[in-house]
Coordinates of C-alpha atoms and ligand atoms in Angstrom, one line a residue:
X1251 CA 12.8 15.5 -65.4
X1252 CA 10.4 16.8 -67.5
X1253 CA 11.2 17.3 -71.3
X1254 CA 8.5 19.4 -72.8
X1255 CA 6.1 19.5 -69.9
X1256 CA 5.8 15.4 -70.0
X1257 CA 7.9 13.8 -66.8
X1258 CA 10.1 11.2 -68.5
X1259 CA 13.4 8.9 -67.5
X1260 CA 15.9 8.7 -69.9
X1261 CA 15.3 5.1 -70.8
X1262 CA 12.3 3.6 -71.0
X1263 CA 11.4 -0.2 -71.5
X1264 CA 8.7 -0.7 -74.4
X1265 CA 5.2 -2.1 -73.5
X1266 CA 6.1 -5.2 -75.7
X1267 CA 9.3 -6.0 -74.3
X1268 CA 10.5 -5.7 -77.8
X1269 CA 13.4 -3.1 -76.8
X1270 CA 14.0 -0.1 -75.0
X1271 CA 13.8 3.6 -75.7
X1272 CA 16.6 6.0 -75.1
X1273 CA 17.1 9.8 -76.1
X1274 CA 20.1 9.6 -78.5
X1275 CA 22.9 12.1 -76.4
X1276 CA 25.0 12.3 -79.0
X1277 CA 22.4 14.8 -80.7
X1278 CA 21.9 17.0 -78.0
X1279 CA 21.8 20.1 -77.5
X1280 CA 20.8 20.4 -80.8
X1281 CA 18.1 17.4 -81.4
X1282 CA 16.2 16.0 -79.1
X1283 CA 15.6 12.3 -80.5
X1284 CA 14.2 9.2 -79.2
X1285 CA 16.1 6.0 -80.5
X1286 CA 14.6 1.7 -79.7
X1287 CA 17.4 -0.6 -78.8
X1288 CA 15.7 -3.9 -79.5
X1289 CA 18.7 -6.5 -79.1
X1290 CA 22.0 -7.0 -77.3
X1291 CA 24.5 -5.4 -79.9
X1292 CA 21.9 -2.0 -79.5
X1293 CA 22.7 -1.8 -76.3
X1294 CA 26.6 -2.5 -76.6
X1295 CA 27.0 0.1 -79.4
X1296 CA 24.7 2.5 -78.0
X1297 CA 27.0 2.4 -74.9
X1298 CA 30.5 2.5 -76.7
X1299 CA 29.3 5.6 -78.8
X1300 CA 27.9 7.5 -76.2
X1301 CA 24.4 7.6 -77.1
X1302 CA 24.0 6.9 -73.7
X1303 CA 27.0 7.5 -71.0
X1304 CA 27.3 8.6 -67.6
X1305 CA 28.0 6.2 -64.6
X1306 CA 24.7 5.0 -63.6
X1307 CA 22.8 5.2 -67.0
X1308 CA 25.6 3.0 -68.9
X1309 CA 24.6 0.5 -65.8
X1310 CA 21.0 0.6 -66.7
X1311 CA 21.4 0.0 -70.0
X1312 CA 23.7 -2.4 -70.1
X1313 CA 21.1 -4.1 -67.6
X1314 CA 18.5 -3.9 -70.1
X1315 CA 20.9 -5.0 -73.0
X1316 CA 21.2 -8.1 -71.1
X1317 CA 17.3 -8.7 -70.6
X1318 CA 17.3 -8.3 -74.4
X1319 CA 19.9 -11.0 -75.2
X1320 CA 17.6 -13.5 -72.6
X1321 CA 14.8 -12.9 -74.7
X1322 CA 16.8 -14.4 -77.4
X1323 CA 18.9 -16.7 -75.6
X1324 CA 18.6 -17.6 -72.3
X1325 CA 21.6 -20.5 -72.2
X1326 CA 24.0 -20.0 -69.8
X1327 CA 26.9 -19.7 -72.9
X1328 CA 24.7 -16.9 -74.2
X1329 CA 24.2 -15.5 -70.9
X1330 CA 28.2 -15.1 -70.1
X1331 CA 28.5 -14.1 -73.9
X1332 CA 26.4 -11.0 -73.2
X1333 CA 27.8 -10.1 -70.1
X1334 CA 31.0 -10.2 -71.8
X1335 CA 30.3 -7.9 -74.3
X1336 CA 28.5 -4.9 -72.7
X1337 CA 31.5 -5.1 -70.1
X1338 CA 34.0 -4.4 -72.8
X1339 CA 32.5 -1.1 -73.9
X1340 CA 33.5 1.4 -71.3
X1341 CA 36.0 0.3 -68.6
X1342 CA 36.4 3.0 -66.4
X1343 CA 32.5 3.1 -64.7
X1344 CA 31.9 0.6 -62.1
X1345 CA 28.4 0.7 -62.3
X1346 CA 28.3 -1.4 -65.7
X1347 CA 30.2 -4.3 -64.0
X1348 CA 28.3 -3.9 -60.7
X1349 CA 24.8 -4.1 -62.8
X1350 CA 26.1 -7.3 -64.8
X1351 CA 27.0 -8.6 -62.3
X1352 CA 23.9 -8.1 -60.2
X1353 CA 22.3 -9.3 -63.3
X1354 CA 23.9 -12.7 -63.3
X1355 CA 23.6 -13.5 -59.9
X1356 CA 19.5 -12.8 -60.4
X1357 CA 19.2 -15.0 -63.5
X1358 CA 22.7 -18.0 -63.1
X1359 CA 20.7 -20.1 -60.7
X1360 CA 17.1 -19.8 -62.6
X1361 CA 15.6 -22.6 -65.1
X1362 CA 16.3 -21.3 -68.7
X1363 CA 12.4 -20.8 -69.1
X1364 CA 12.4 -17.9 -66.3
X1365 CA 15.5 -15.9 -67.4
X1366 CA 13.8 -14.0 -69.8
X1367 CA 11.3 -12.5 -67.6
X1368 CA 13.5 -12.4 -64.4
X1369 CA 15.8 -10.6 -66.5
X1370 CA 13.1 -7.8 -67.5
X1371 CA 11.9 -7.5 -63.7
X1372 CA 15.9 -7.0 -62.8
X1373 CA 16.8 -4.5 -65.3
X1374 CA 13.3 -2.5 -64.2
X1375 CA 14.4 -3.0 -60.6
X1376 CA 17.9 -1.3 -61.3
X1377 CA 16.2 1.9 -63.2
X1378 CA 13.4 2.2 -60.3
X1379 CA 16.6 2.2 -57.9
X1380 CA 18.8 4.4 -59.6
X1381 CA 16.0 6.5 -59.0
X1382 CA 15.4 6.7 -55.8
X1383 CA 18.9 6.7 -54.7
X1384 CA 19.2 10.0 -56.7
X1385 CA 16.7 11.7 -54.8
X1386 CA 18.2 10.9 -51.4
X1387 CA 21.5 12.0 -52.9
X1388 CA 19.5 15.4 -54.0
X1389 CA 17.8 15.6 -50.5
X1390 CA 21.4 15.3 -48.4
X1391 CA 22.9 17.7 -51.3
X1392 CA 20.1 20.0 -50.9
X1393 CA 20.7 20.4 -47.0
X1394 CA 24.8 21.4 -47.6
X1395 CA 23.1 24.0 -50.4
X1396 CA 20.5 25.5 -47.9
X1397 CA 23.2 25.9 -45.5
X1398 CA 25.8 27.4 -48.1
X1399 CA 22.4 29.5 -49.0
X1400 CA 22.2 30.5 -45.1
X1401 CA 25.3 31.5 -44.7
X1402 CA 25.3 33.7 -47.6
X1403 CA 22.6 35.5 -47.0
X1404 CA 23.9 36.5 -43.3
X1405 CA 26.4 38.0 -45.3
X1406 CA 24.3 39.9 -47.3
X1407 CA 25.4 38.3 -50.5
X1408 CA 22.7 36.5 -53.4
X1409 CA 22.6 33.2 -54.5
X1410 CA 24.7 30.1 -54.1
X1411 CA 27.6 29.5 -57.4
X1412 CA 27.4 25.9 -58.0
X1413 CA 29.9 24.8 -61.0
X1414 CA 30.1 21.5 -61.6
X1415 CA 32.1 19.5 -64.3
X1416 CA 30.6 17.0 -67.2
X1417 CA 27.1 15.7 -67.0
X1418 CA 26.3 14.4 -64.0
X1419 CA 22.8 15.4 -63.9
X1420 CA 19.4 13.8 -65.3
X1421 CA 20.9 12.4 -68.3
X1422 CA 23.8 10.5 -67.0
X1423 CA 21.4 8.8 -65.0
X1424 CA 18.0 7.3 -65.1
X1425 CA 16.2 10.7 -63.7
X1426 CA 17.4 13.5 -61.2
X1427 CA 21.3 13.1 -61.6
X1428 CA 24.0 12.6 -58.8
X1429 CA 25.4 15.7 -58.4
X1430 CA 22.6 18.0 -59.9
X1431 CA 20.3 15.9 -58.4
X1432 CA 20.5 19.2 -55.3
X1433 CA 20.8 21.7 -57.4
X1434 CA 17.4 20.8 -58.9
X1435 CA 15.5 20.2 -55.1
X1436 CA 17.1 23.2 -54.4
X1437 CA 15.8 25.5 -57.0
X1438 CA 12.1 24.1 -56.7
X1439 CA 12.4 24.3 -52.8
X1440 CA 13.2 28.5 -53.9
X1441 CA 16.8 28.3 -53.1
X1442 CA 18.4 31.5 -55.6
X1443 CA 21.5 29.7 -57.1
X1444 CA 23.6 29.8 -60.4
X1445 CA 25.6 27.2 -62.1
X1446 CA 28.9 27.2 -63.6
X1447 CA 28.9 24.6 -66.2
X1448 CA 32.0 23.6 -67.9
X1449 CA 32.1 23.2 -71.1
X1450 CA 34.2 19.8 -71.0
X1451 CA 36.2 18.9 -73.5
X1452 CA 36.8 16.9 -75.4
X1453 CA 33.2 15.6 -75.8
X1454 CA 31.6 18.9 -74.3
X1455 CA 28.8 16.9 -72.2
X1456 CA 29.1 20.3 -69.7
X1457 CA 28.3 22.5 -72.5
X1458 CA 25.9 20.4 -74.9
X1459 CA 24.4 18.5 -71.8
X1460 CA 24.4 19.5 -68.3
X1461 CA 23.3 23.4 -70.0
X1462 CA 20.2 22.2 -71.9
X1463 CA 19.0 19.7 -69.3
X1464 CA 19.3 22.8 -66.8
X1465 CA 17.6 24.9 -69.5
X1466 CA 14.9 22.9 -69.6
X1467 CA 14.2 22.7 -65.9
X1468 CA 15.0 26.8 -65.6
X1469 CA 17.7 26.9 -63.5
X1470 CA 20.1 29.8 -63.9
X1471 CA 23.4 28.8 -65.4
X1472 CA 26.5 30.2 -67.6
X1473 CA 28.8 28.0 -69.6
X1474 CA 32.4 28.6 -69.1
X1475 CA 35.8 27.0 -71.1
X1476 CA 37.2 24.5 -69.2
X1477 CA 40.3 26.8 -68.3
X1478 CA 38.1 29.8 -66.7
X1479 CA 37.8 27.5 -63.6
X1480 CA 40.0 28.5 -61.6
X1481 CA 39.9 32.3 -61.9
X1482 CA 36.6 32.0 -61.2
X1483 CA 37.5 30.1 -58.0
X1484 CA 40.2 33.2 -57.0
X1485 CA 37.8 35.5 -57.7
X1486 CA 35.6 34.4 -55.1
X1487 CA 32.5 33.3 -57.9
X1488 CA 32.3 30.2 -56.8
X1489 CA 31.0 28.9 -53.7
X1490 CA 31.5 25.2 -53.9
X1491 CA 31.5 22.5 -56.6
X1492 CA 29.7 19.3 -56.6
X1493 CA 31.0 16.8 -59.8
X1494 CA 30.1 13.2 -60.1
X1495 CA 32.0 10.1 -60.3
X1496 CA 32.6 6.5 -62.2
X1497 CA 34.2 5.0 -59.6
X1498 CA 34.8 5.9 -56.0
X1499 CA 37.2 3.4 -54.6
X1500 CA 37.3 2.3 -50.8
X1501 CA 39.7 5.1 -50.0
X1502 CA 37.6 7.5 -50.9
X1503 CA 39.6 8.6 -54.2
X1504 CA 37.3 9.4 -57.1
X1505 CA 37.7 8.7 -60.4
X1506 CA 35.7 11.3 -62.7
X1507 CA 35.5 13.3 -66.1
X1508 CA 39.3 14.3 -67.1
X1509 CA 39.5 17.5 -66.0
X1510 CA 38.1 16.8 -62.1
X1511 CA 41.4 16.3 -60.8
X1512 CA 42.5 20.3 -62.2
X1513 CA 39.3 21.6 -60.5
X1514 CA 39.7 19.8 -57.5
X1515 CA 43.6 21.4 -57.2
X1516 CA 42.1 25.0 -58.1
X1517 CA 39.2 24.2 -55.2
X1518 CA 41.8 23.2 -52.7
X1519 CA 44.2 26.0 -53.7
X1520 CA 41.3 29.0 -53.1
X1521 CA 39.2 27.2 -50.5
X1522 CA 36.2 26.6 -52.1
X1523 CA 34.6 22.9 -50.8
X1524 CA 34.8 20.6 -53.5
X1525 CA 32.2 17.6 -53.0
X1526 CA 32.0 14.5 -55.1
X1527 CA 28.0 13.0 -55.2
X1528 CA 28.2 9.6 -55.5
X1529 CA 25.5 6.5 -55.2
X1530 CA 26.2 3.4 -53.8
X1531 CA 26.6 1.5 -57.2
X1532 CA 29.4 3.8 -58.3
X1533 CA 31.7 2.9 -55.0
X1534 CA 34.3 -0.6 -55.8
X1535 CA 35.0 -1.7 -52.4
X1536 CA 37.8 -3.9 -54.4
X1537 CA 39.9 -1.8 -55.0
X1538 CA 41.8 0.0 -52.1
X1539 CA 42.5 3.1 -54.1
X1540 CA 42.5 4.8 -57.2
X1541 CA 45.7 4.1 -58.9
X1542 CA 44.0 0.8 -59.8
X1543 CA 40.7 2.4 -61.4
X1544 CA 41.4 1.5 -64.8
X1545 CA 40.8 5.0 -67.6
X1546 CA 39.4 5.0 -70.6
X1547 CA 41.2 6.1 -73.9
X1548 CA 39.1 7.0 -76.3
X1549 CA 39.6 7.7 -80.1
X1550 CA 41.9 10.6 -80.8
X1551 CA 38.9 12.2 -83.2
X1552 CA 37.6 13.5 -80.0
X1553 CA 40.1 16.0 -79.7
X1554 CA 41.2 16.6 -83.3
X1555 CA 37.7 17.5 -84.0
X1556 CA 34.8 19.3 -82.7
X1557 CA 30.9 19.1 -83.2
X1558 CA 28.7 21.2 -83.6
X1559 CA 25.4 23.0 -85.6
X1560 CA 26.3 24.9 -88.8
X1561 CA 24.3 26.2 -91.6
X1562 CA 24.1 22.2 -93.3
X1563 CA 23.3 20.9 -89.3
X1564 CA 25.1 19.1 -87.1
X1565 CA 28.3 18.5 -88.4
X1566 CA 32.0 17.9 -86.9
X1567 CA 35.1 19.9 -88.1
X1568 CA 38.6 19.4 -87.8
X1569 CA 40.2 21.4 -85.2
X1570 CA 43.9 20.4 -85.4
X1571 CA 46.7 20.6 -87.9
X1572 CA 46.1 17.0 -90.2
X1573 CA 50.1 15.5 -88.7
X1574 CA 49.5 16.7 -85.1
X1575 CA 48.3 13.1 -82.9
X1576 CA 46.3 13.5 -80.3
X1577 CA 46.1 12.0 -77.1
X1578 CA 42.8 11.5 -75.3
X1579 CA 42.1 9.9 -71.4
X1580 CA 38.5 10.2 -70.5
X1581 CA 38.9 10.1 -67.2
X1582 CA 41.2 11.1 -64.2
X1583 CA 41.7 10.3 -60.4
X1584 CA 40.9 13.2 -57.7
X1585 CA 42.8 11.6 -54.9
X1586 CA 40.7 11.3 -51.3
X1587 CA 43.0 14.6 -49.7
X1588 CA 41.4 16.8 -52.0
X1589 CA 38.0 15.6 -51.5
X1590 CA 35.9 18.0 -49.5
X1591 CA 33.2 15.5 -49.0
X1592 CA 31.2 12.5 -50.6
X1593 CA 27.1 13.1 -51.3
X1594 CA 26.0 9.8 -50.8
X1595 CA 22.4 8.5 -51.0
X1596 CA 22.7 7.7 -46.9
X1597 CA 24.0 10.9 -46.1
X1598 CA 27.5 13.2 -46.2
X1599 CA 30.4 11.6 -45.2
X1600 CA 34.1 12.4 -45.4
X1601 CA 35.9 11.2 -48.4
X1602 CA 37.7 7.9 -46.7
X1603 CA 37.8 4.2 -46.1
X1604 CA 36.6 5.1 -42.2
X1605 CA 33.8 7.9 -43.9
X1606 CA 32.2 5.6 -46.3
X1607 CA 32.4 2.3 -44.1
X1608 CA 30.5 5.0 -41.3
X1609 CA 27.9 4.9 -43.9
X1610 CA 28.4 1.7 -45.6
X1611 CA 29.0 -0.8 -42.6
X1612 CA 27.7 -3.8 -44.4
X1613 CA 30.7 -3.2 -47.0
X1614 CA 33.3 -4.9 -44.8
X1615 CA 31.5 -8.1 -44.8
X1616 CA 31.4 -7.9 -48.8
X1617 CA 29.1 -5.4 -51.4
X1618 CA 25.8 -6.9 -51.3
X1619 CA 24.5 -7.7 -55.1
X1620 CA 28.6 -8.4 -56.1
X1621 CA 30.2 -11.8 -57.1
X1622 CA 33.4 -12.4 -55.3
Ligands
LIG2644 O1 32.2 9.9 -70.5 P1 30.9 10.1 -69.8 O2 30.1 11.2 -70.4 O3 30.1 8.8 -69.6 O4 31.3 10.6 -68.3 C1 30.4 11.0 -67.4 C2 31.0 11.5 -66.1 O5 32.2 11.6 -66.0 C3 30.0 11.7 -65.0 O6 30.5 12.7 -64.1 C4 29.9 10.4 -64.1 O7 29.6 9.3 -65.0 C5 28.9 10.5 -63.1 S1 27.3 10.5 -63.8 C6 26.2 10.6 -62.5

């Protein structure tokens, strides 16, 4: 993405290995600010606030939060200490286990006096990845668009409606995006289309996020409450969606922002293809289905309040009455039947053991890069 005309990832190690740089997404929309995580805890509380979030970018960073604990301690007891820690922040996204992990199997079986570096070259590695597996997703994605596009225009209609759900774009990632990954080929390749963003609540990454990274690369969008969805959908304004995911499991169910589930029932319910993108990193071939993916509850504050700019900045104001609790899952399951398809970085495939072993045959035999 580029970010005032300058191409740039959304984490970024320092020359000096003395940290990394992130943009702070718990600013945005409203200020765009860079912020060093120079040592382990950084990294954990940078992950547990939401500074940085989204599947693959919480994996990146918690990869990098490990390098950074090497450089000050590369014994095995600090090692399993670290892993530890960044694996208690967010539960629900397999790609921070899958990155420790991968991370520990790298570094376990080196001498003490190589960790530090191997650990650096690792955590790069898993950035340079995340990548380009983005890009394939975007190029697959891109083709369903084009045809969507095609089909369209032999009907004489415009553009293809896209709405998605959450962030699932550049910023959850390390560049491109999963799911807006094809949106954003698309557009440069001159495809006409529109996005419905939702807005997202409780944190609003759909309205704060995915609209000002698709500002900033000037594709056409319109930010809609969460609960306009599905009139949209029955008024024939959308054309498919395309959300992202924190953990696919082998069966093809998908576990997503809360909220994925309600558009996925509104997408079945009026037609409208509802795809899931999703890398290889984000799939747990452990668990046989999604009733075991465990959901995050975060802090009732979330919902009782709201954030936003006023006249004294960015501030957050209390939105419900003071005795009222408030209940908050940040994610739900989409089970596999209302899956249209999967975006995968090898291809389309249907959402289902049988689909994503067509595509992933070396999964029977055990997930590469995974400690058993
Ligand atoms: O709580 P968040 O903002 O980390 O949730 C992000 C999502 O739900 C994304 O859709 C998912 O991580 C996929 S990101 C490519």
């Amino acid at each position: 993405m580029n970010i005032q005309g300058r191409p740039t990832r959304t984490i970024r190690p320092l020359a000096d290995r003395g940290g990394v740089e992130i943009i702070d997404q718990t600013l945005l929309p409203h200020r765009l600010e860079f912020r060093v995580l120079d040592d382990l805890e950084a990294a954990a509380e940078a992950i547990a606030t939401m500074r940085v979030r989204g599947a693959p970018l919480i994996g990146a960073t918690a990869a990098y939060g490990l390098a950074l604990a090497m450089i000050a301690d590369a014994s095995d007891d600090a090692l399993r200490a670290a892993r530890d820690r960044l694996l208690a922040t967010r539960p629900t996204a397999v790609n921070l286990r899958w990155a420790l992990e991968r991370m520990q199997g790298r570094l376990e079986p080196l001498p003490l006096g190589e960790r530090a570096e191997a650990a650096w070259t690792e955590a790069a590695a898993i950035c340079d990845e995340d990548v380009a597996l983005n890009q394939a997703i975007g190029r697959h994605g891109m083709d369903y668009l084009k045809w969507h596009h095609a089909r369209k225009v032999g009907s004489g209609a415009a553009g293809v409606n896209v709405m998605t759900h959450c962030n699932a774009g550049w910023l959850a990632t390390v560049d491109w995006g999963t799911a807006l990954a094809p949106v954003y080929l698309a557009h440069d390749a001159g495809i006409p289309l529109h996005v419905w963003v939702s807005e997202t609540r409780p944190r609003n990454q759909g309205a704060a996020l995915t609209a000002w990274e698709l500002a900033q690369h000037g594709v056409p969008h319109t930010v809609i409450a969460d609960n306009a969805a599905g009139h949209l959908m029955r008024g024939g304004r959308v054309d498919l969606v395309i959300v992202g995911a924190d953990r696919v499991a082998a069966n093809g169910d998908v576990a997503n922002k809360i909220g994925t589930y309600l558009k996925a029932l509104a997408a079945r319910d009026n037609e409208v293809p509802f795809l899931v993108a999703v890398p290889g990193p984000s799939i747990d071939w452990r668990l046989p289905s999604g009733a075991e993916i465990p959901i995050e509850e975060r802090a009732a504050r979330e919902v009782t309040h709201i954030q936003g700019r006023g006249e004294a900045g960015v501030q957050s104001v209390r939105l419900t009455p003071e005795r009222s609790p408030a209940a908050n899952p940040a994610f739900d399951v989409t089970p596999a039947r209302l899956v249209s398809g999967l975006i995968t970085e090898r291809g389309l495939c249907a959402a289902s053991r049988e689909g994503l072993l067509g595509l992933y045959p070396e999964a029977e035999a055990g997930w590469p890069g995974t400690l058993q």
